[in-house]
Short mmCIF file of C-alpha atoms (C1' of nucleotides) in Angstrom, two decimals:
data_model
loop_
_atom_site.label_atom_id
_atom_site.label_comp_id
_atom_site.label_asym_id
_atom_site.label_seq_id
_atom_site.Cartn_x
_atom_site.Cartn_y
_atom_site.Cartn_z
CA MET A 330 34.50 -8.02 0.52
CA GLU A 331 31.79 -9.92 -1.29
CA THR A 332 30.69 -8.46 -4.61
CA TYR A 333 27.03 -8.05 -5.53
CA LYS A 334 27.52 -10.63 -8.24
CA GLU A 335 28.70 -13.08 -5.60
CA ILE A 336 25.87 -12.23 -3.24
CA LEU A 337 23.36 -12.96 -5.99
CA LYS A 338 25.08 -16.18 -7.01
CA ASP A 339 25.26 -17.37 -3.42
CA SER A 340 21.51 -16.84 -3.16
CA GLY A 341 20.89 -18.83 -6.30
CA ILE A 342 19.96 -15.81 -8.43
CA LYS A 343 21.45 -15.33 -11.87
CA PRO A 344 23.54 -12.17 -11.52
CA THR A 345 22.33 -10.05 -14.42
CA PHE A 346 23.46 -6.47 -14.91
CA GLN A 347 20.10 -5.05 -13.84
CA ARG A 348 19.90 -7.18 -10.71
CA ILE A 349 23.42 -6.23 -9.69
CA LYS A 350 22.65 -2.54 -10.17
CA ILE A 351 19.41 -2.69 -8.19
CA LEU A 352 20.99 -4.61 -5.34
CA GLU A 353 23.93 -2.21 -5.31
CA PHE A 354 21.59 0.77 -5.20
CA LEU A 355 19.69 -0.65 -2.25
CA ASP A 356 22.89 -1.42 -0.40
CA LYS A 357 24.50 1.98 -0.98
CA ASN A 358 21.34 4.03 -0.50
CA PRO A 359 19.68 3.04 2.77
CA ILE A 360 16.78 5.43 2.15
CA HIS A 361 14.10 2.74 1.88
CA PRO A 362 13.24 3.82 -1.66
CA THR A 363 10.07 3.31 -3.65
CA VAL A 364 10.13 1.47 -6.96
CA ASP A 365 10.02 4.82 -8.69
CA MET A 366 12.98 6.18 -6.75
CA ILE A 367 15.04 3.15 -7.72
CA TYR A 368 13.93 3.41 -11.33
CA MET A 369 14.60 7.16 -11.59
CA ALA A 370 18.06 6.86 -10.03
CA LEU A 371 19.21 3.91 -12.15
CA PHE A 372 17.61 5.10 -15.38
CA LYS A 373 20.26 7.82 -15.62
CA LYS A 374 23.01 5.24 -15.91
CA VAL A 375 21.00 2.40 -17.45
CA PRO A 376 18.66 4.09 -19.95
CA THR A 377 17.30 0.79 -21.22
CA LEU A 378 16.00 -0.12 -17.77
CA SER A 379 12.27 -0.70 -17.50
CA LYS A 380 10.15 -0.23 -14.42
CA THR A 381 8.77 -3.73 -14.80
CA THR A 382 12.30 -5.03 -14.32
CA VAL A 383 12.57 -3.11 -11.08
CA TYR A 384 9.33 -4.72 -9.87
CA ASN A 385 10.42 -8.16 -11.07
CA THR A 386 13.87 -7.90 -9.57
CA LEU A 387 12.63 -6.69 -6.20
CA ASP A 388 10.27 -9.66 -6.17
CA VAL A 389 13.08 -12.08 -6.91
CA LEU A 390 15.39 -10.51 -4.34
CA ARG A 391 12.60 -10.64 -1.82
CA GLN A 392 11.86 -14.30 -2.46
CA HIS A 393 15.50 -14.99 -1.70
CA ALA A 394 15.42 -12.85 1.45
CA LEU A 395 17.84 -10.25 0.11
CA VAL A 396 15.35 -7.41 0.42
CA ASN A 397 12.53 -6.53 2.78
CA VAL A 398 9.29 -4.82 1.86
CA LEU A 399 8.06 -2.07 4.15
CA THR A 400 4.39 -1.10 4.37
CA ILE A 401 5.16 1.93 6.50
CA SER A 402 3.84 4.37 3.90
CA GLU A 403 0.13 4.50 3.17
CA SER A 404 0.57 5.14 -0.52
CA GLU A 405 3.34 2.91 -1.81
CA LEU A 406 5.70 0.12 -0.85
CA ARG A 407 9.24 0.83 0.27
CA TYR A 408 12.21 -1.50 -0.08
CA GLU A 409 15.43 -2.09 1.82
CA TYR A 410 18.46 -4.29 1.58
CA ALA A 411 17.93 -6.98 4.22
CA ARG A 412 20.49 -6.73 7.00
CA LYS A 413 19.87 -7.62 10.60
CA PRO A 414 16.32 -7.11 11.96
CA HIS A 415 15.39 -3.61 13.08
CA HIS A 416 12.44 -1.24 13.25
CA HIS A 417 11.65 1.90 11.29
CA PHE A 418 10.72 5.50 11.89
CA MET A 419 8.92 7.61 9.28
CA CYS A 420 8.76 11.38 9.51
CA LYS A 421 5.28 12.80 8.90
CA LYS A 422 6.81 16.08 7.83
CA CYS A 423 9.64 15.27 5.41
CA GLY A 424 8.72 11.68 4.67
CA SER A 425 12.16 10.22 5.34
CA ILE A 426 12.41 6.77 6.78
CA PHE A 427 15.10 5.89 9.32
CA ASP A 428 16.26 2.60 10.74
CA VAL A 429 15.84 2.50 14.49
CA ASP A 430 18.05 0.05 16.23
CA VAL A 431 15.91 -0.89 19.18
CA GLY A 432 15.73 -4.34 20.66
CA CYS A 433 12.43 -6.02 19.89
CA ILE A 434 11.42 -8.44 22.63
CA TYR A 435 9.48 -10.59 20.16
CA GLN A 436 12.30 -10.91 17.63
CA ASP A 437 13.14 -14.44 18.76
CA SER A 438 9.63 -15.57 19.63
CA MET A 439 8.19 -18.40 17.60
CA SER A 440 4.58 -17.41 18.23
CA ILE A 441 2.32 -14.77 19.67
CA GLU A 442 -1.08 -15.61 21.14
CA ASP A 443 -0.81 -19.00 19.40
CA HIS A 444 -0.15 -17.50 15.95
CA LYS A 445 3.08 -18.60 14.29
CA ILE A 446 5.39 -15.63 13.69
CA GLU A 447 7.33 -15.48 10.43
CA GLU A 448 7.88 -11.76 10.16
CA ILE A 449 7.85 -8.69 12.40
CA GLN A 450 7.48 -5.06 11.38
CA GLY A 451 7.80 -2.23 13.89
CA TYR A 452 6.82 1.20 12.62
CA PHE A 453 7.16 4.49 14.46
CA LYS A 454 5.77 7.70 13.00
CA GLY A 455 6.15 11.30 14.05
CA ILE A 456 8.65 14.11 13.50
CA CYS A 457 12.28 13.20 12.80
CA LYS A 458 15.17 14.82 14.61
CA ASN A 459 16.15 16.85 11.55
CA CYS A 460 12.70 18.40 11.20
CA LEU A 461 12.58 19.05 14.95
CA ASN A 462 15.85 21.00 14.68
CA ASN A 463 14.76 22.93 11.60
CA ASN A 464 11.63 24.01 13.40
CA LEU A 465 13.70 25.54 16.19
CA GLN A 466 15.81 27.49 13.71
CA GLU A 467 12.72 28.98 12.08
CA ASN A 468 11.67 30.74 15.29
CA MET B 386 -23.93 2.86 27.23
CA GLU B 387 -22.97 5.63 24.88
CA THR B 388 -24.66 5.58 21.49
CA TYR B 389 -22.71 6.07 18.26
CA LYS B 390 -24.55 9.33 17.79
CA GLU B 391 -23.23 10.50 21.14
CA ILE B 392 -19.71 9.30 20.41
CA LEU B 393 -19.67 11.32 17.21
CA LYS B 394 -21.16 14.41 18.86
CA ASP B 395 -18.65 14.21 21.70
CA SER B 396 -15.86 14.18 19.12
CA GLY B 397 -17.28 17.22 17.39
CA ILE B 398 -18.50 15.30 14.33
CA LYS B 399 -21.98 15.85 12.96
CA PRO B 400 -23.70 12.48 13.50
CA THR B 401 -25.12 11.73 10.08
CA PHE B 402 -26.79 8.42 9.27
CA GLN B 403 -23.86 7.24 7.15
CA ARG B 404 -21.27 8.13 9.77
CA ILE B 405 -23.23 6.37 12.50
CA LYS B 406 -23.54 3.24 10.38
CA ILE B 407 -19.87 3.16 9.48
CA LEU B 408 -18.77 3.71 13.07
CA GLU B 409 -21.20 1.04 14.25
CA PHE B 410 -19.89 -1.40 11.66
CA LEU B 411 -16.29 -0.84 12.76
CA ASP B 412 -17.22 -1.26 16.40
CA LYS B 413 -19.24 -4.43 15.93
CA ASN B 414 -16.95 -6.03 13.35
CA PRO B 415 -13.38 -6.01 14.65
CA ILE B 416 -12.09 -7.55 11.45
CA HIS B 417 -9.97 -4.58 10.38
CA PRO B 418 -11.94 -4.23 7.15
CA THR B 419 -10.95 -2.59 3.89
CA VAL B 420 -12.98 0.28 2.46
CA ASP B 421 -14.58 -2.20 0.10
CA MET B 422 -15.56 -4.58 2.89
CA ILE B 423 -17.26 -1.74 4.74
CA TYR B 424 -18.98 -0.56 1.59
CA MET B 425 -20.19 -4.02 0.56
CA ALA B 426 -21.54 -4.80 4.00
CA LEU B 427 -23.39 -1.52 4.48
CA PHE B 428 -24.62 -1.23 0.92
CA LYS B 429 -27.07 -4.06 1.61
CA LYS B 430 -28.88 -1.99 4.21
CA VAL B 431 -28.07 1.47 2.84
CA PRO B 432 -28.33 1.14 -0.94
CA THR B 433 -27.75 4.83 -1.54
CA LEU B 434 -24.32 4.67 0.09
CA SER B 435 -21.38 5.66 -2.06
CA LYS B 436 -17.84 4.46 -1.71
CA THR B 437 -16.61 8.05 -1.64
CA THR B 438 -18.61 8.54 1.52
CA VAL B 439 -16.87 5.61 3.12
CA TYR B 440 -13.49 7.12 2.24
CA ASN B 441 -14.58 10.58 3.44
CA THR B 442 -16.10 9.30 6.66
CA LEU B 443 -13.06 7.19 7.53
CA ASP B 444 -10.93 10.27 7.00
CA VAL B 445 -13.10 12.36 9.30
CA LEU B 446 -13.22 9.65 11.97
CA ARG B 447 -9.49 9.29 11.73
CA GLN B 448 -8.87 13.03 12.11
CA HIS B 449 -10.85 12.85 15.32
CA ALA B 450 -8.95 9.78 16.53
CA LEU B 451 -11.97 7.49 16.39
CA VAL B 452 -10.39 5.12 13.89
CA ASN B 453 -6.89 3.89 13.14
CA VAL B 454 -5.47 3.12 9.74
CA LEU B 455 -3.39 -0.05 9.39
CA THR B 456 -0.77 -0.48 6.67
CA ILE B 457 -0.30 -4.15 7.50
CA SER B 458 -1.48 -5.28 4.08
CA GLU B 459 0.64 -4.61 1.02
CA SER B 460 -2.29 -3.97 -1.26
CA GLU B 461 -4.81 -1.85 0.59
CA LEU B 462 -5.43 0.06 3.81
CA ARG B 463 -7.32 -1.53 6.70
CA TYR B 464 -9.33 0.30 9.32
CA GLU B 465 -10.26 -0.30 12.94
CA TYR B 466 -12.26 1.36 15.65
CA ALA B 467 -9.70 3.01 17.92
CA ARG B 468 -9.63 1.43 21.36
CA LYS B 469 -6.60 1.09 23.53
CA PRO B 470 -3.22 0.67 21.77
CA HIS B 471 -2.31 -2.82 20.64
CA HIS B 472 -0.42 -4.63 17.90
CA HIS B 473 -1.64 -6.75 15.01
CA PHE B 474 -1.09 -10.15 13.48
CA MET B 475 -1.90 -10.92 9.85
CA CYS B 476 -2.17 -14.46 8.57
CA LYS B 477 -0.32 -15.06 5.31
CA LYS B 478 -2.62 -17.97 4.52
CA CYS B 479 -6.18 -16.77 5.20
CA GLY B 480 -5.50 -13.05 5.35
CA SER B 481 -7.29 -12.43 8.63
CA ILE B 482 -5.98 -9.78 10.96
CA PHE B 483 -6.04 -10.25 14.72
CA ASP B 484 -5.42 -7.88 17.57
CA VAL B 485 -2.53 -9.03 19.71
CA ASP B 486 -2.56 -7.68 23.20
CA VAL B 487 1.12 -7.53 23.94
CA GLY B 488 2.79 -4.85 25.99
CA CYS B 489 4.85 -2.53 23.83
CA ILE B 490 7.79 -1.10 25.72
CA TYR B 491 7.80 2.03 23.55
CA GLN B 492 4.09 2.80 23.98
CA ASP B 493 4.76 5.57 26.50
CA SER B 494 8.04 6.82 25.04
CA MET B 495 8.11 10.36 23.75
CA SER B 496 10.95 9.75 21.34
CA ILE B 497 13.18 7.13 19.79
CA GLU B 498 16.73 7.88 18.70
CA ASP B 499 15.85 11.60 18.94
CA HIS B 500 12.81 11.30 16.66
CA LYS B 501 9.52 12.44 18.20
CA ILE B 502 7.03 9.56 18.37
CA GLU B 503 3.38 10.28 17.56
CA GLU B 504 2.25 6.85 16.46
CA ILE B 505 3.37 3.23 16.81
CA GLN B 506 2.39 0.27 14.64
CA GLY B 507 3.48 -3.26 15.48
CA TYR B 508 2.81 -5.85 12.80
CA PHE B 509 3.36 -9.58 13.05
CA LYS B 510 2.87 -11.83 10.04
CA GLY B 511 2.80 -15.60 9.73
CA ILE B 512 0.23 -18.37 10.10
CA CYS B 513 -2.70 -17.81 12.45
CA LYS B 514 -3.77 -20.36 15.04
CA ASN B 515 -6.86 -21.31 13.03
CA CYS B 516 -4.87 -22.13 9.91
CA LEU B 517 -2.32 -24.02 12.01
CA ASN B 518 -5.14 -26.18 13.39
CA ASN B 519 -6.77 -26.72 10.01
CA ASN B 520 -3.46 -27.92 8.65
CA LEU B 521 -3.32 -30.61 11.32
CA GLN B 522 -6.82 -31.81 10.50
CA GLU B 523 -5.95 -32.17 6.82
CA ASN B 524 -3.31 -34.82 7.60
"C1'" DT C 1345 30.21 -22.04 -35.09
"C1'" DT C 1346 25.41 -22.38 -35.69
"C1'" DT C 1347 21.15 -23.46 -33.86
"C1'" DT C 1348 17.99 -24.19 -30.21
"C1'" DT C 1349 16.19 -23.40 -25.85
"C1'" DC C 1350 15.15 -20.88 -21.93
"C1'" DA C 1351 15.35 -17.09 -18.78
"C1'" DT C 1352 15.28 -12.28 -18.54
"C1'" DT C 1353 14.12 -7.83 -19.97
"C1'" DT C 1354 11.24 -4.64 -22.07
"C1'" DA C 1355 7.05 -2.42 -23.84
"C1'" DT C 1356 2.35 -2.18 -23.47
"C1'" DA C 1357 -2.05 -2.81 -21.61
"C1'" DA C 1358 -5.06 -3.72 -17.73
"C1'" DT C 1359 -6.32 -3.50 -12.99
"C1'" DT C 1360 -7.48 -1.29 -8.86
"C1'" DA C 1361 -7.03 1.52 -4.57
"C1'" DA C 1362 -7.32 6.08 -3.63
"C1'" DT C 1363 -8.10 11.01 -4.67
"C1'" DA C 1364 -10.16 15.04 -7.01
"C1'" DT C 1365 -14.02 17.47 -8.81
"C1'" DA C 1366 -18.43 18.98 -9.24
"C1'" DA C 1367 -23.36 18.23 -9.03
"C1'" DA C 1368 -27.18 16.76 -6.04
"C1'" DT C 1369 -29.03 16.36 -1.64
"C1'" DT C 1370 -29.84 17.29 3.05
"C1'" DA C 1371 -29.84 19.85 7.13
"C1'" DT C 1372 -29.44 24.22 9.47
"C1'" DA C 1373 -30.07 29.00 10.15
"C1'" DT C 1374 -32.05 33.26 8.78
"C1'" DA D 2 -40.14 29.77 3.04
"C1'" DT D 3 -35.57 30.85 1.61
"C1'" DA D 4 -30.73 31.03 1.74
"C1'" DT D 5 -26.51 29.00 3.28
"C1'" DA D 6 -23.42 25.54 4.31
"C1'" DA D 7 -22.22 20.83 5.03
"C1'" DT D 8 -22.63 16.29 3.39
"C1'" DT D 9 -23.37 12.82 0.14
"C1'" DT D 10 -23.18 11.06 -4.31
"C1'" DA D 11 -21.70 10.29 -9.09
"C1'" DT D 12 -18.11 10.68 -12.10
"C1'" DA D 13 -13.60 11.28 -13.65
"C1'" DT D 14 -8.70 11.11 -12.67
"C1'" DT D 15 -4.41 9.57 -10.75
"C1'" DA D 16 -0.96 6.43 -9.78
"C1'" DA D 17 0.89 2.00 -7.92
"C1'" DT D 18 0.92 -2.51 -9.19
"C1'" DT D 19 0.10 -6.57 -11.99
"C1'" DA D 20 -0.63 -9.11 -16.33
"C1'" DT D 21 0.56 -10.19 -20.98
"C1'" DA D 22 3.23 -10.81 -24.77
"C1'" DA D 23 7.04 -9.52 -27.71
"C1'" DA D 24 12.06 -8.72 -27.88
"C1'" DT D 25 16.51 -9.62 -26.24
"C1'" DG D 26 20.35 -12.14 -24.55
"C1'" DA D 27 22.79 -15.89 -22.62
"C1'" DA D 28 23.68 -20.76 -22.02
"C1'" DA D 29 23.27 -25.52 -23.95
"C1'" DA D 30 23.11 -28.72 -27.73
"C1'" DA D 31 24.19 -30.03 -32.23
#
DNA sequence: TTTTTCATTTATAATTAATATAAATTATAT
DNA sequence: ATATAATTTATATTAATTATAAATGAAAAA
């Protein structure tokens, strides 16, 4: 199993302690966190961490295609460890974001209506299955 | 042809001058503008307009399903007059946003992986056909 | 080892989109 | 006319993000 240090090195990124920790957090917590969620979680174990570093690191990781930025929320950006392409569902009630593993027919297209495609984001919004179940129990 | 006043009335919205102007602007300028773009454009003809009114009006129009909010940009929200469902393409070079009229196979689905769908956003990003052409001319 | 250099991290300040609040205005109903 | 309520406006506030510069740390050169 490849370590985070190795993943960073292989991408040409100097594997600093902070970068390793942020990458590890994203990998182990597929919750599509905000910058603040990452900062709050890691601050407990790395009290010297600064929020600027989280921003900087996410930028670096993104430039090397290790993380994706999601604009699914209207108020702040969300981040995820980049695995294979997929779409996302955001619950309007609890706010959680889920991966949805549906085949996108444009995933392998080079262009759409003569525009060159470099990136595809598919966002679904509504009520997640957990909230749907909780609603039933309340009745 | 239905007037903007009528469209607002039919949606149960009091057709004020500001609301009519904002709705008209969105209808006649399918550029998916930001709040600022709407404000700047209308301010010329309606110098008393305030930016808060643009925010408020867009909220009201949205609640009555007359406008859609796009989160395609990472820095600010974009708005459009709500017509029939479609996806969007944003150019990474010039920043323009285009409607793309592609059939979405999930458009009529009620749910996805047990989550209840209420809204679907499909975003494509890359280089638009205009910028692709301009690049050729520069050589 | 010591020094130098450079990248990274951190602290701080600045920017800006969006929201909240309250006063002013306008329209509507009494 | 007057009172009431909705809307608009001005202003202040919040909060995500970016910019700037100082502090730190690690690698390279002497």
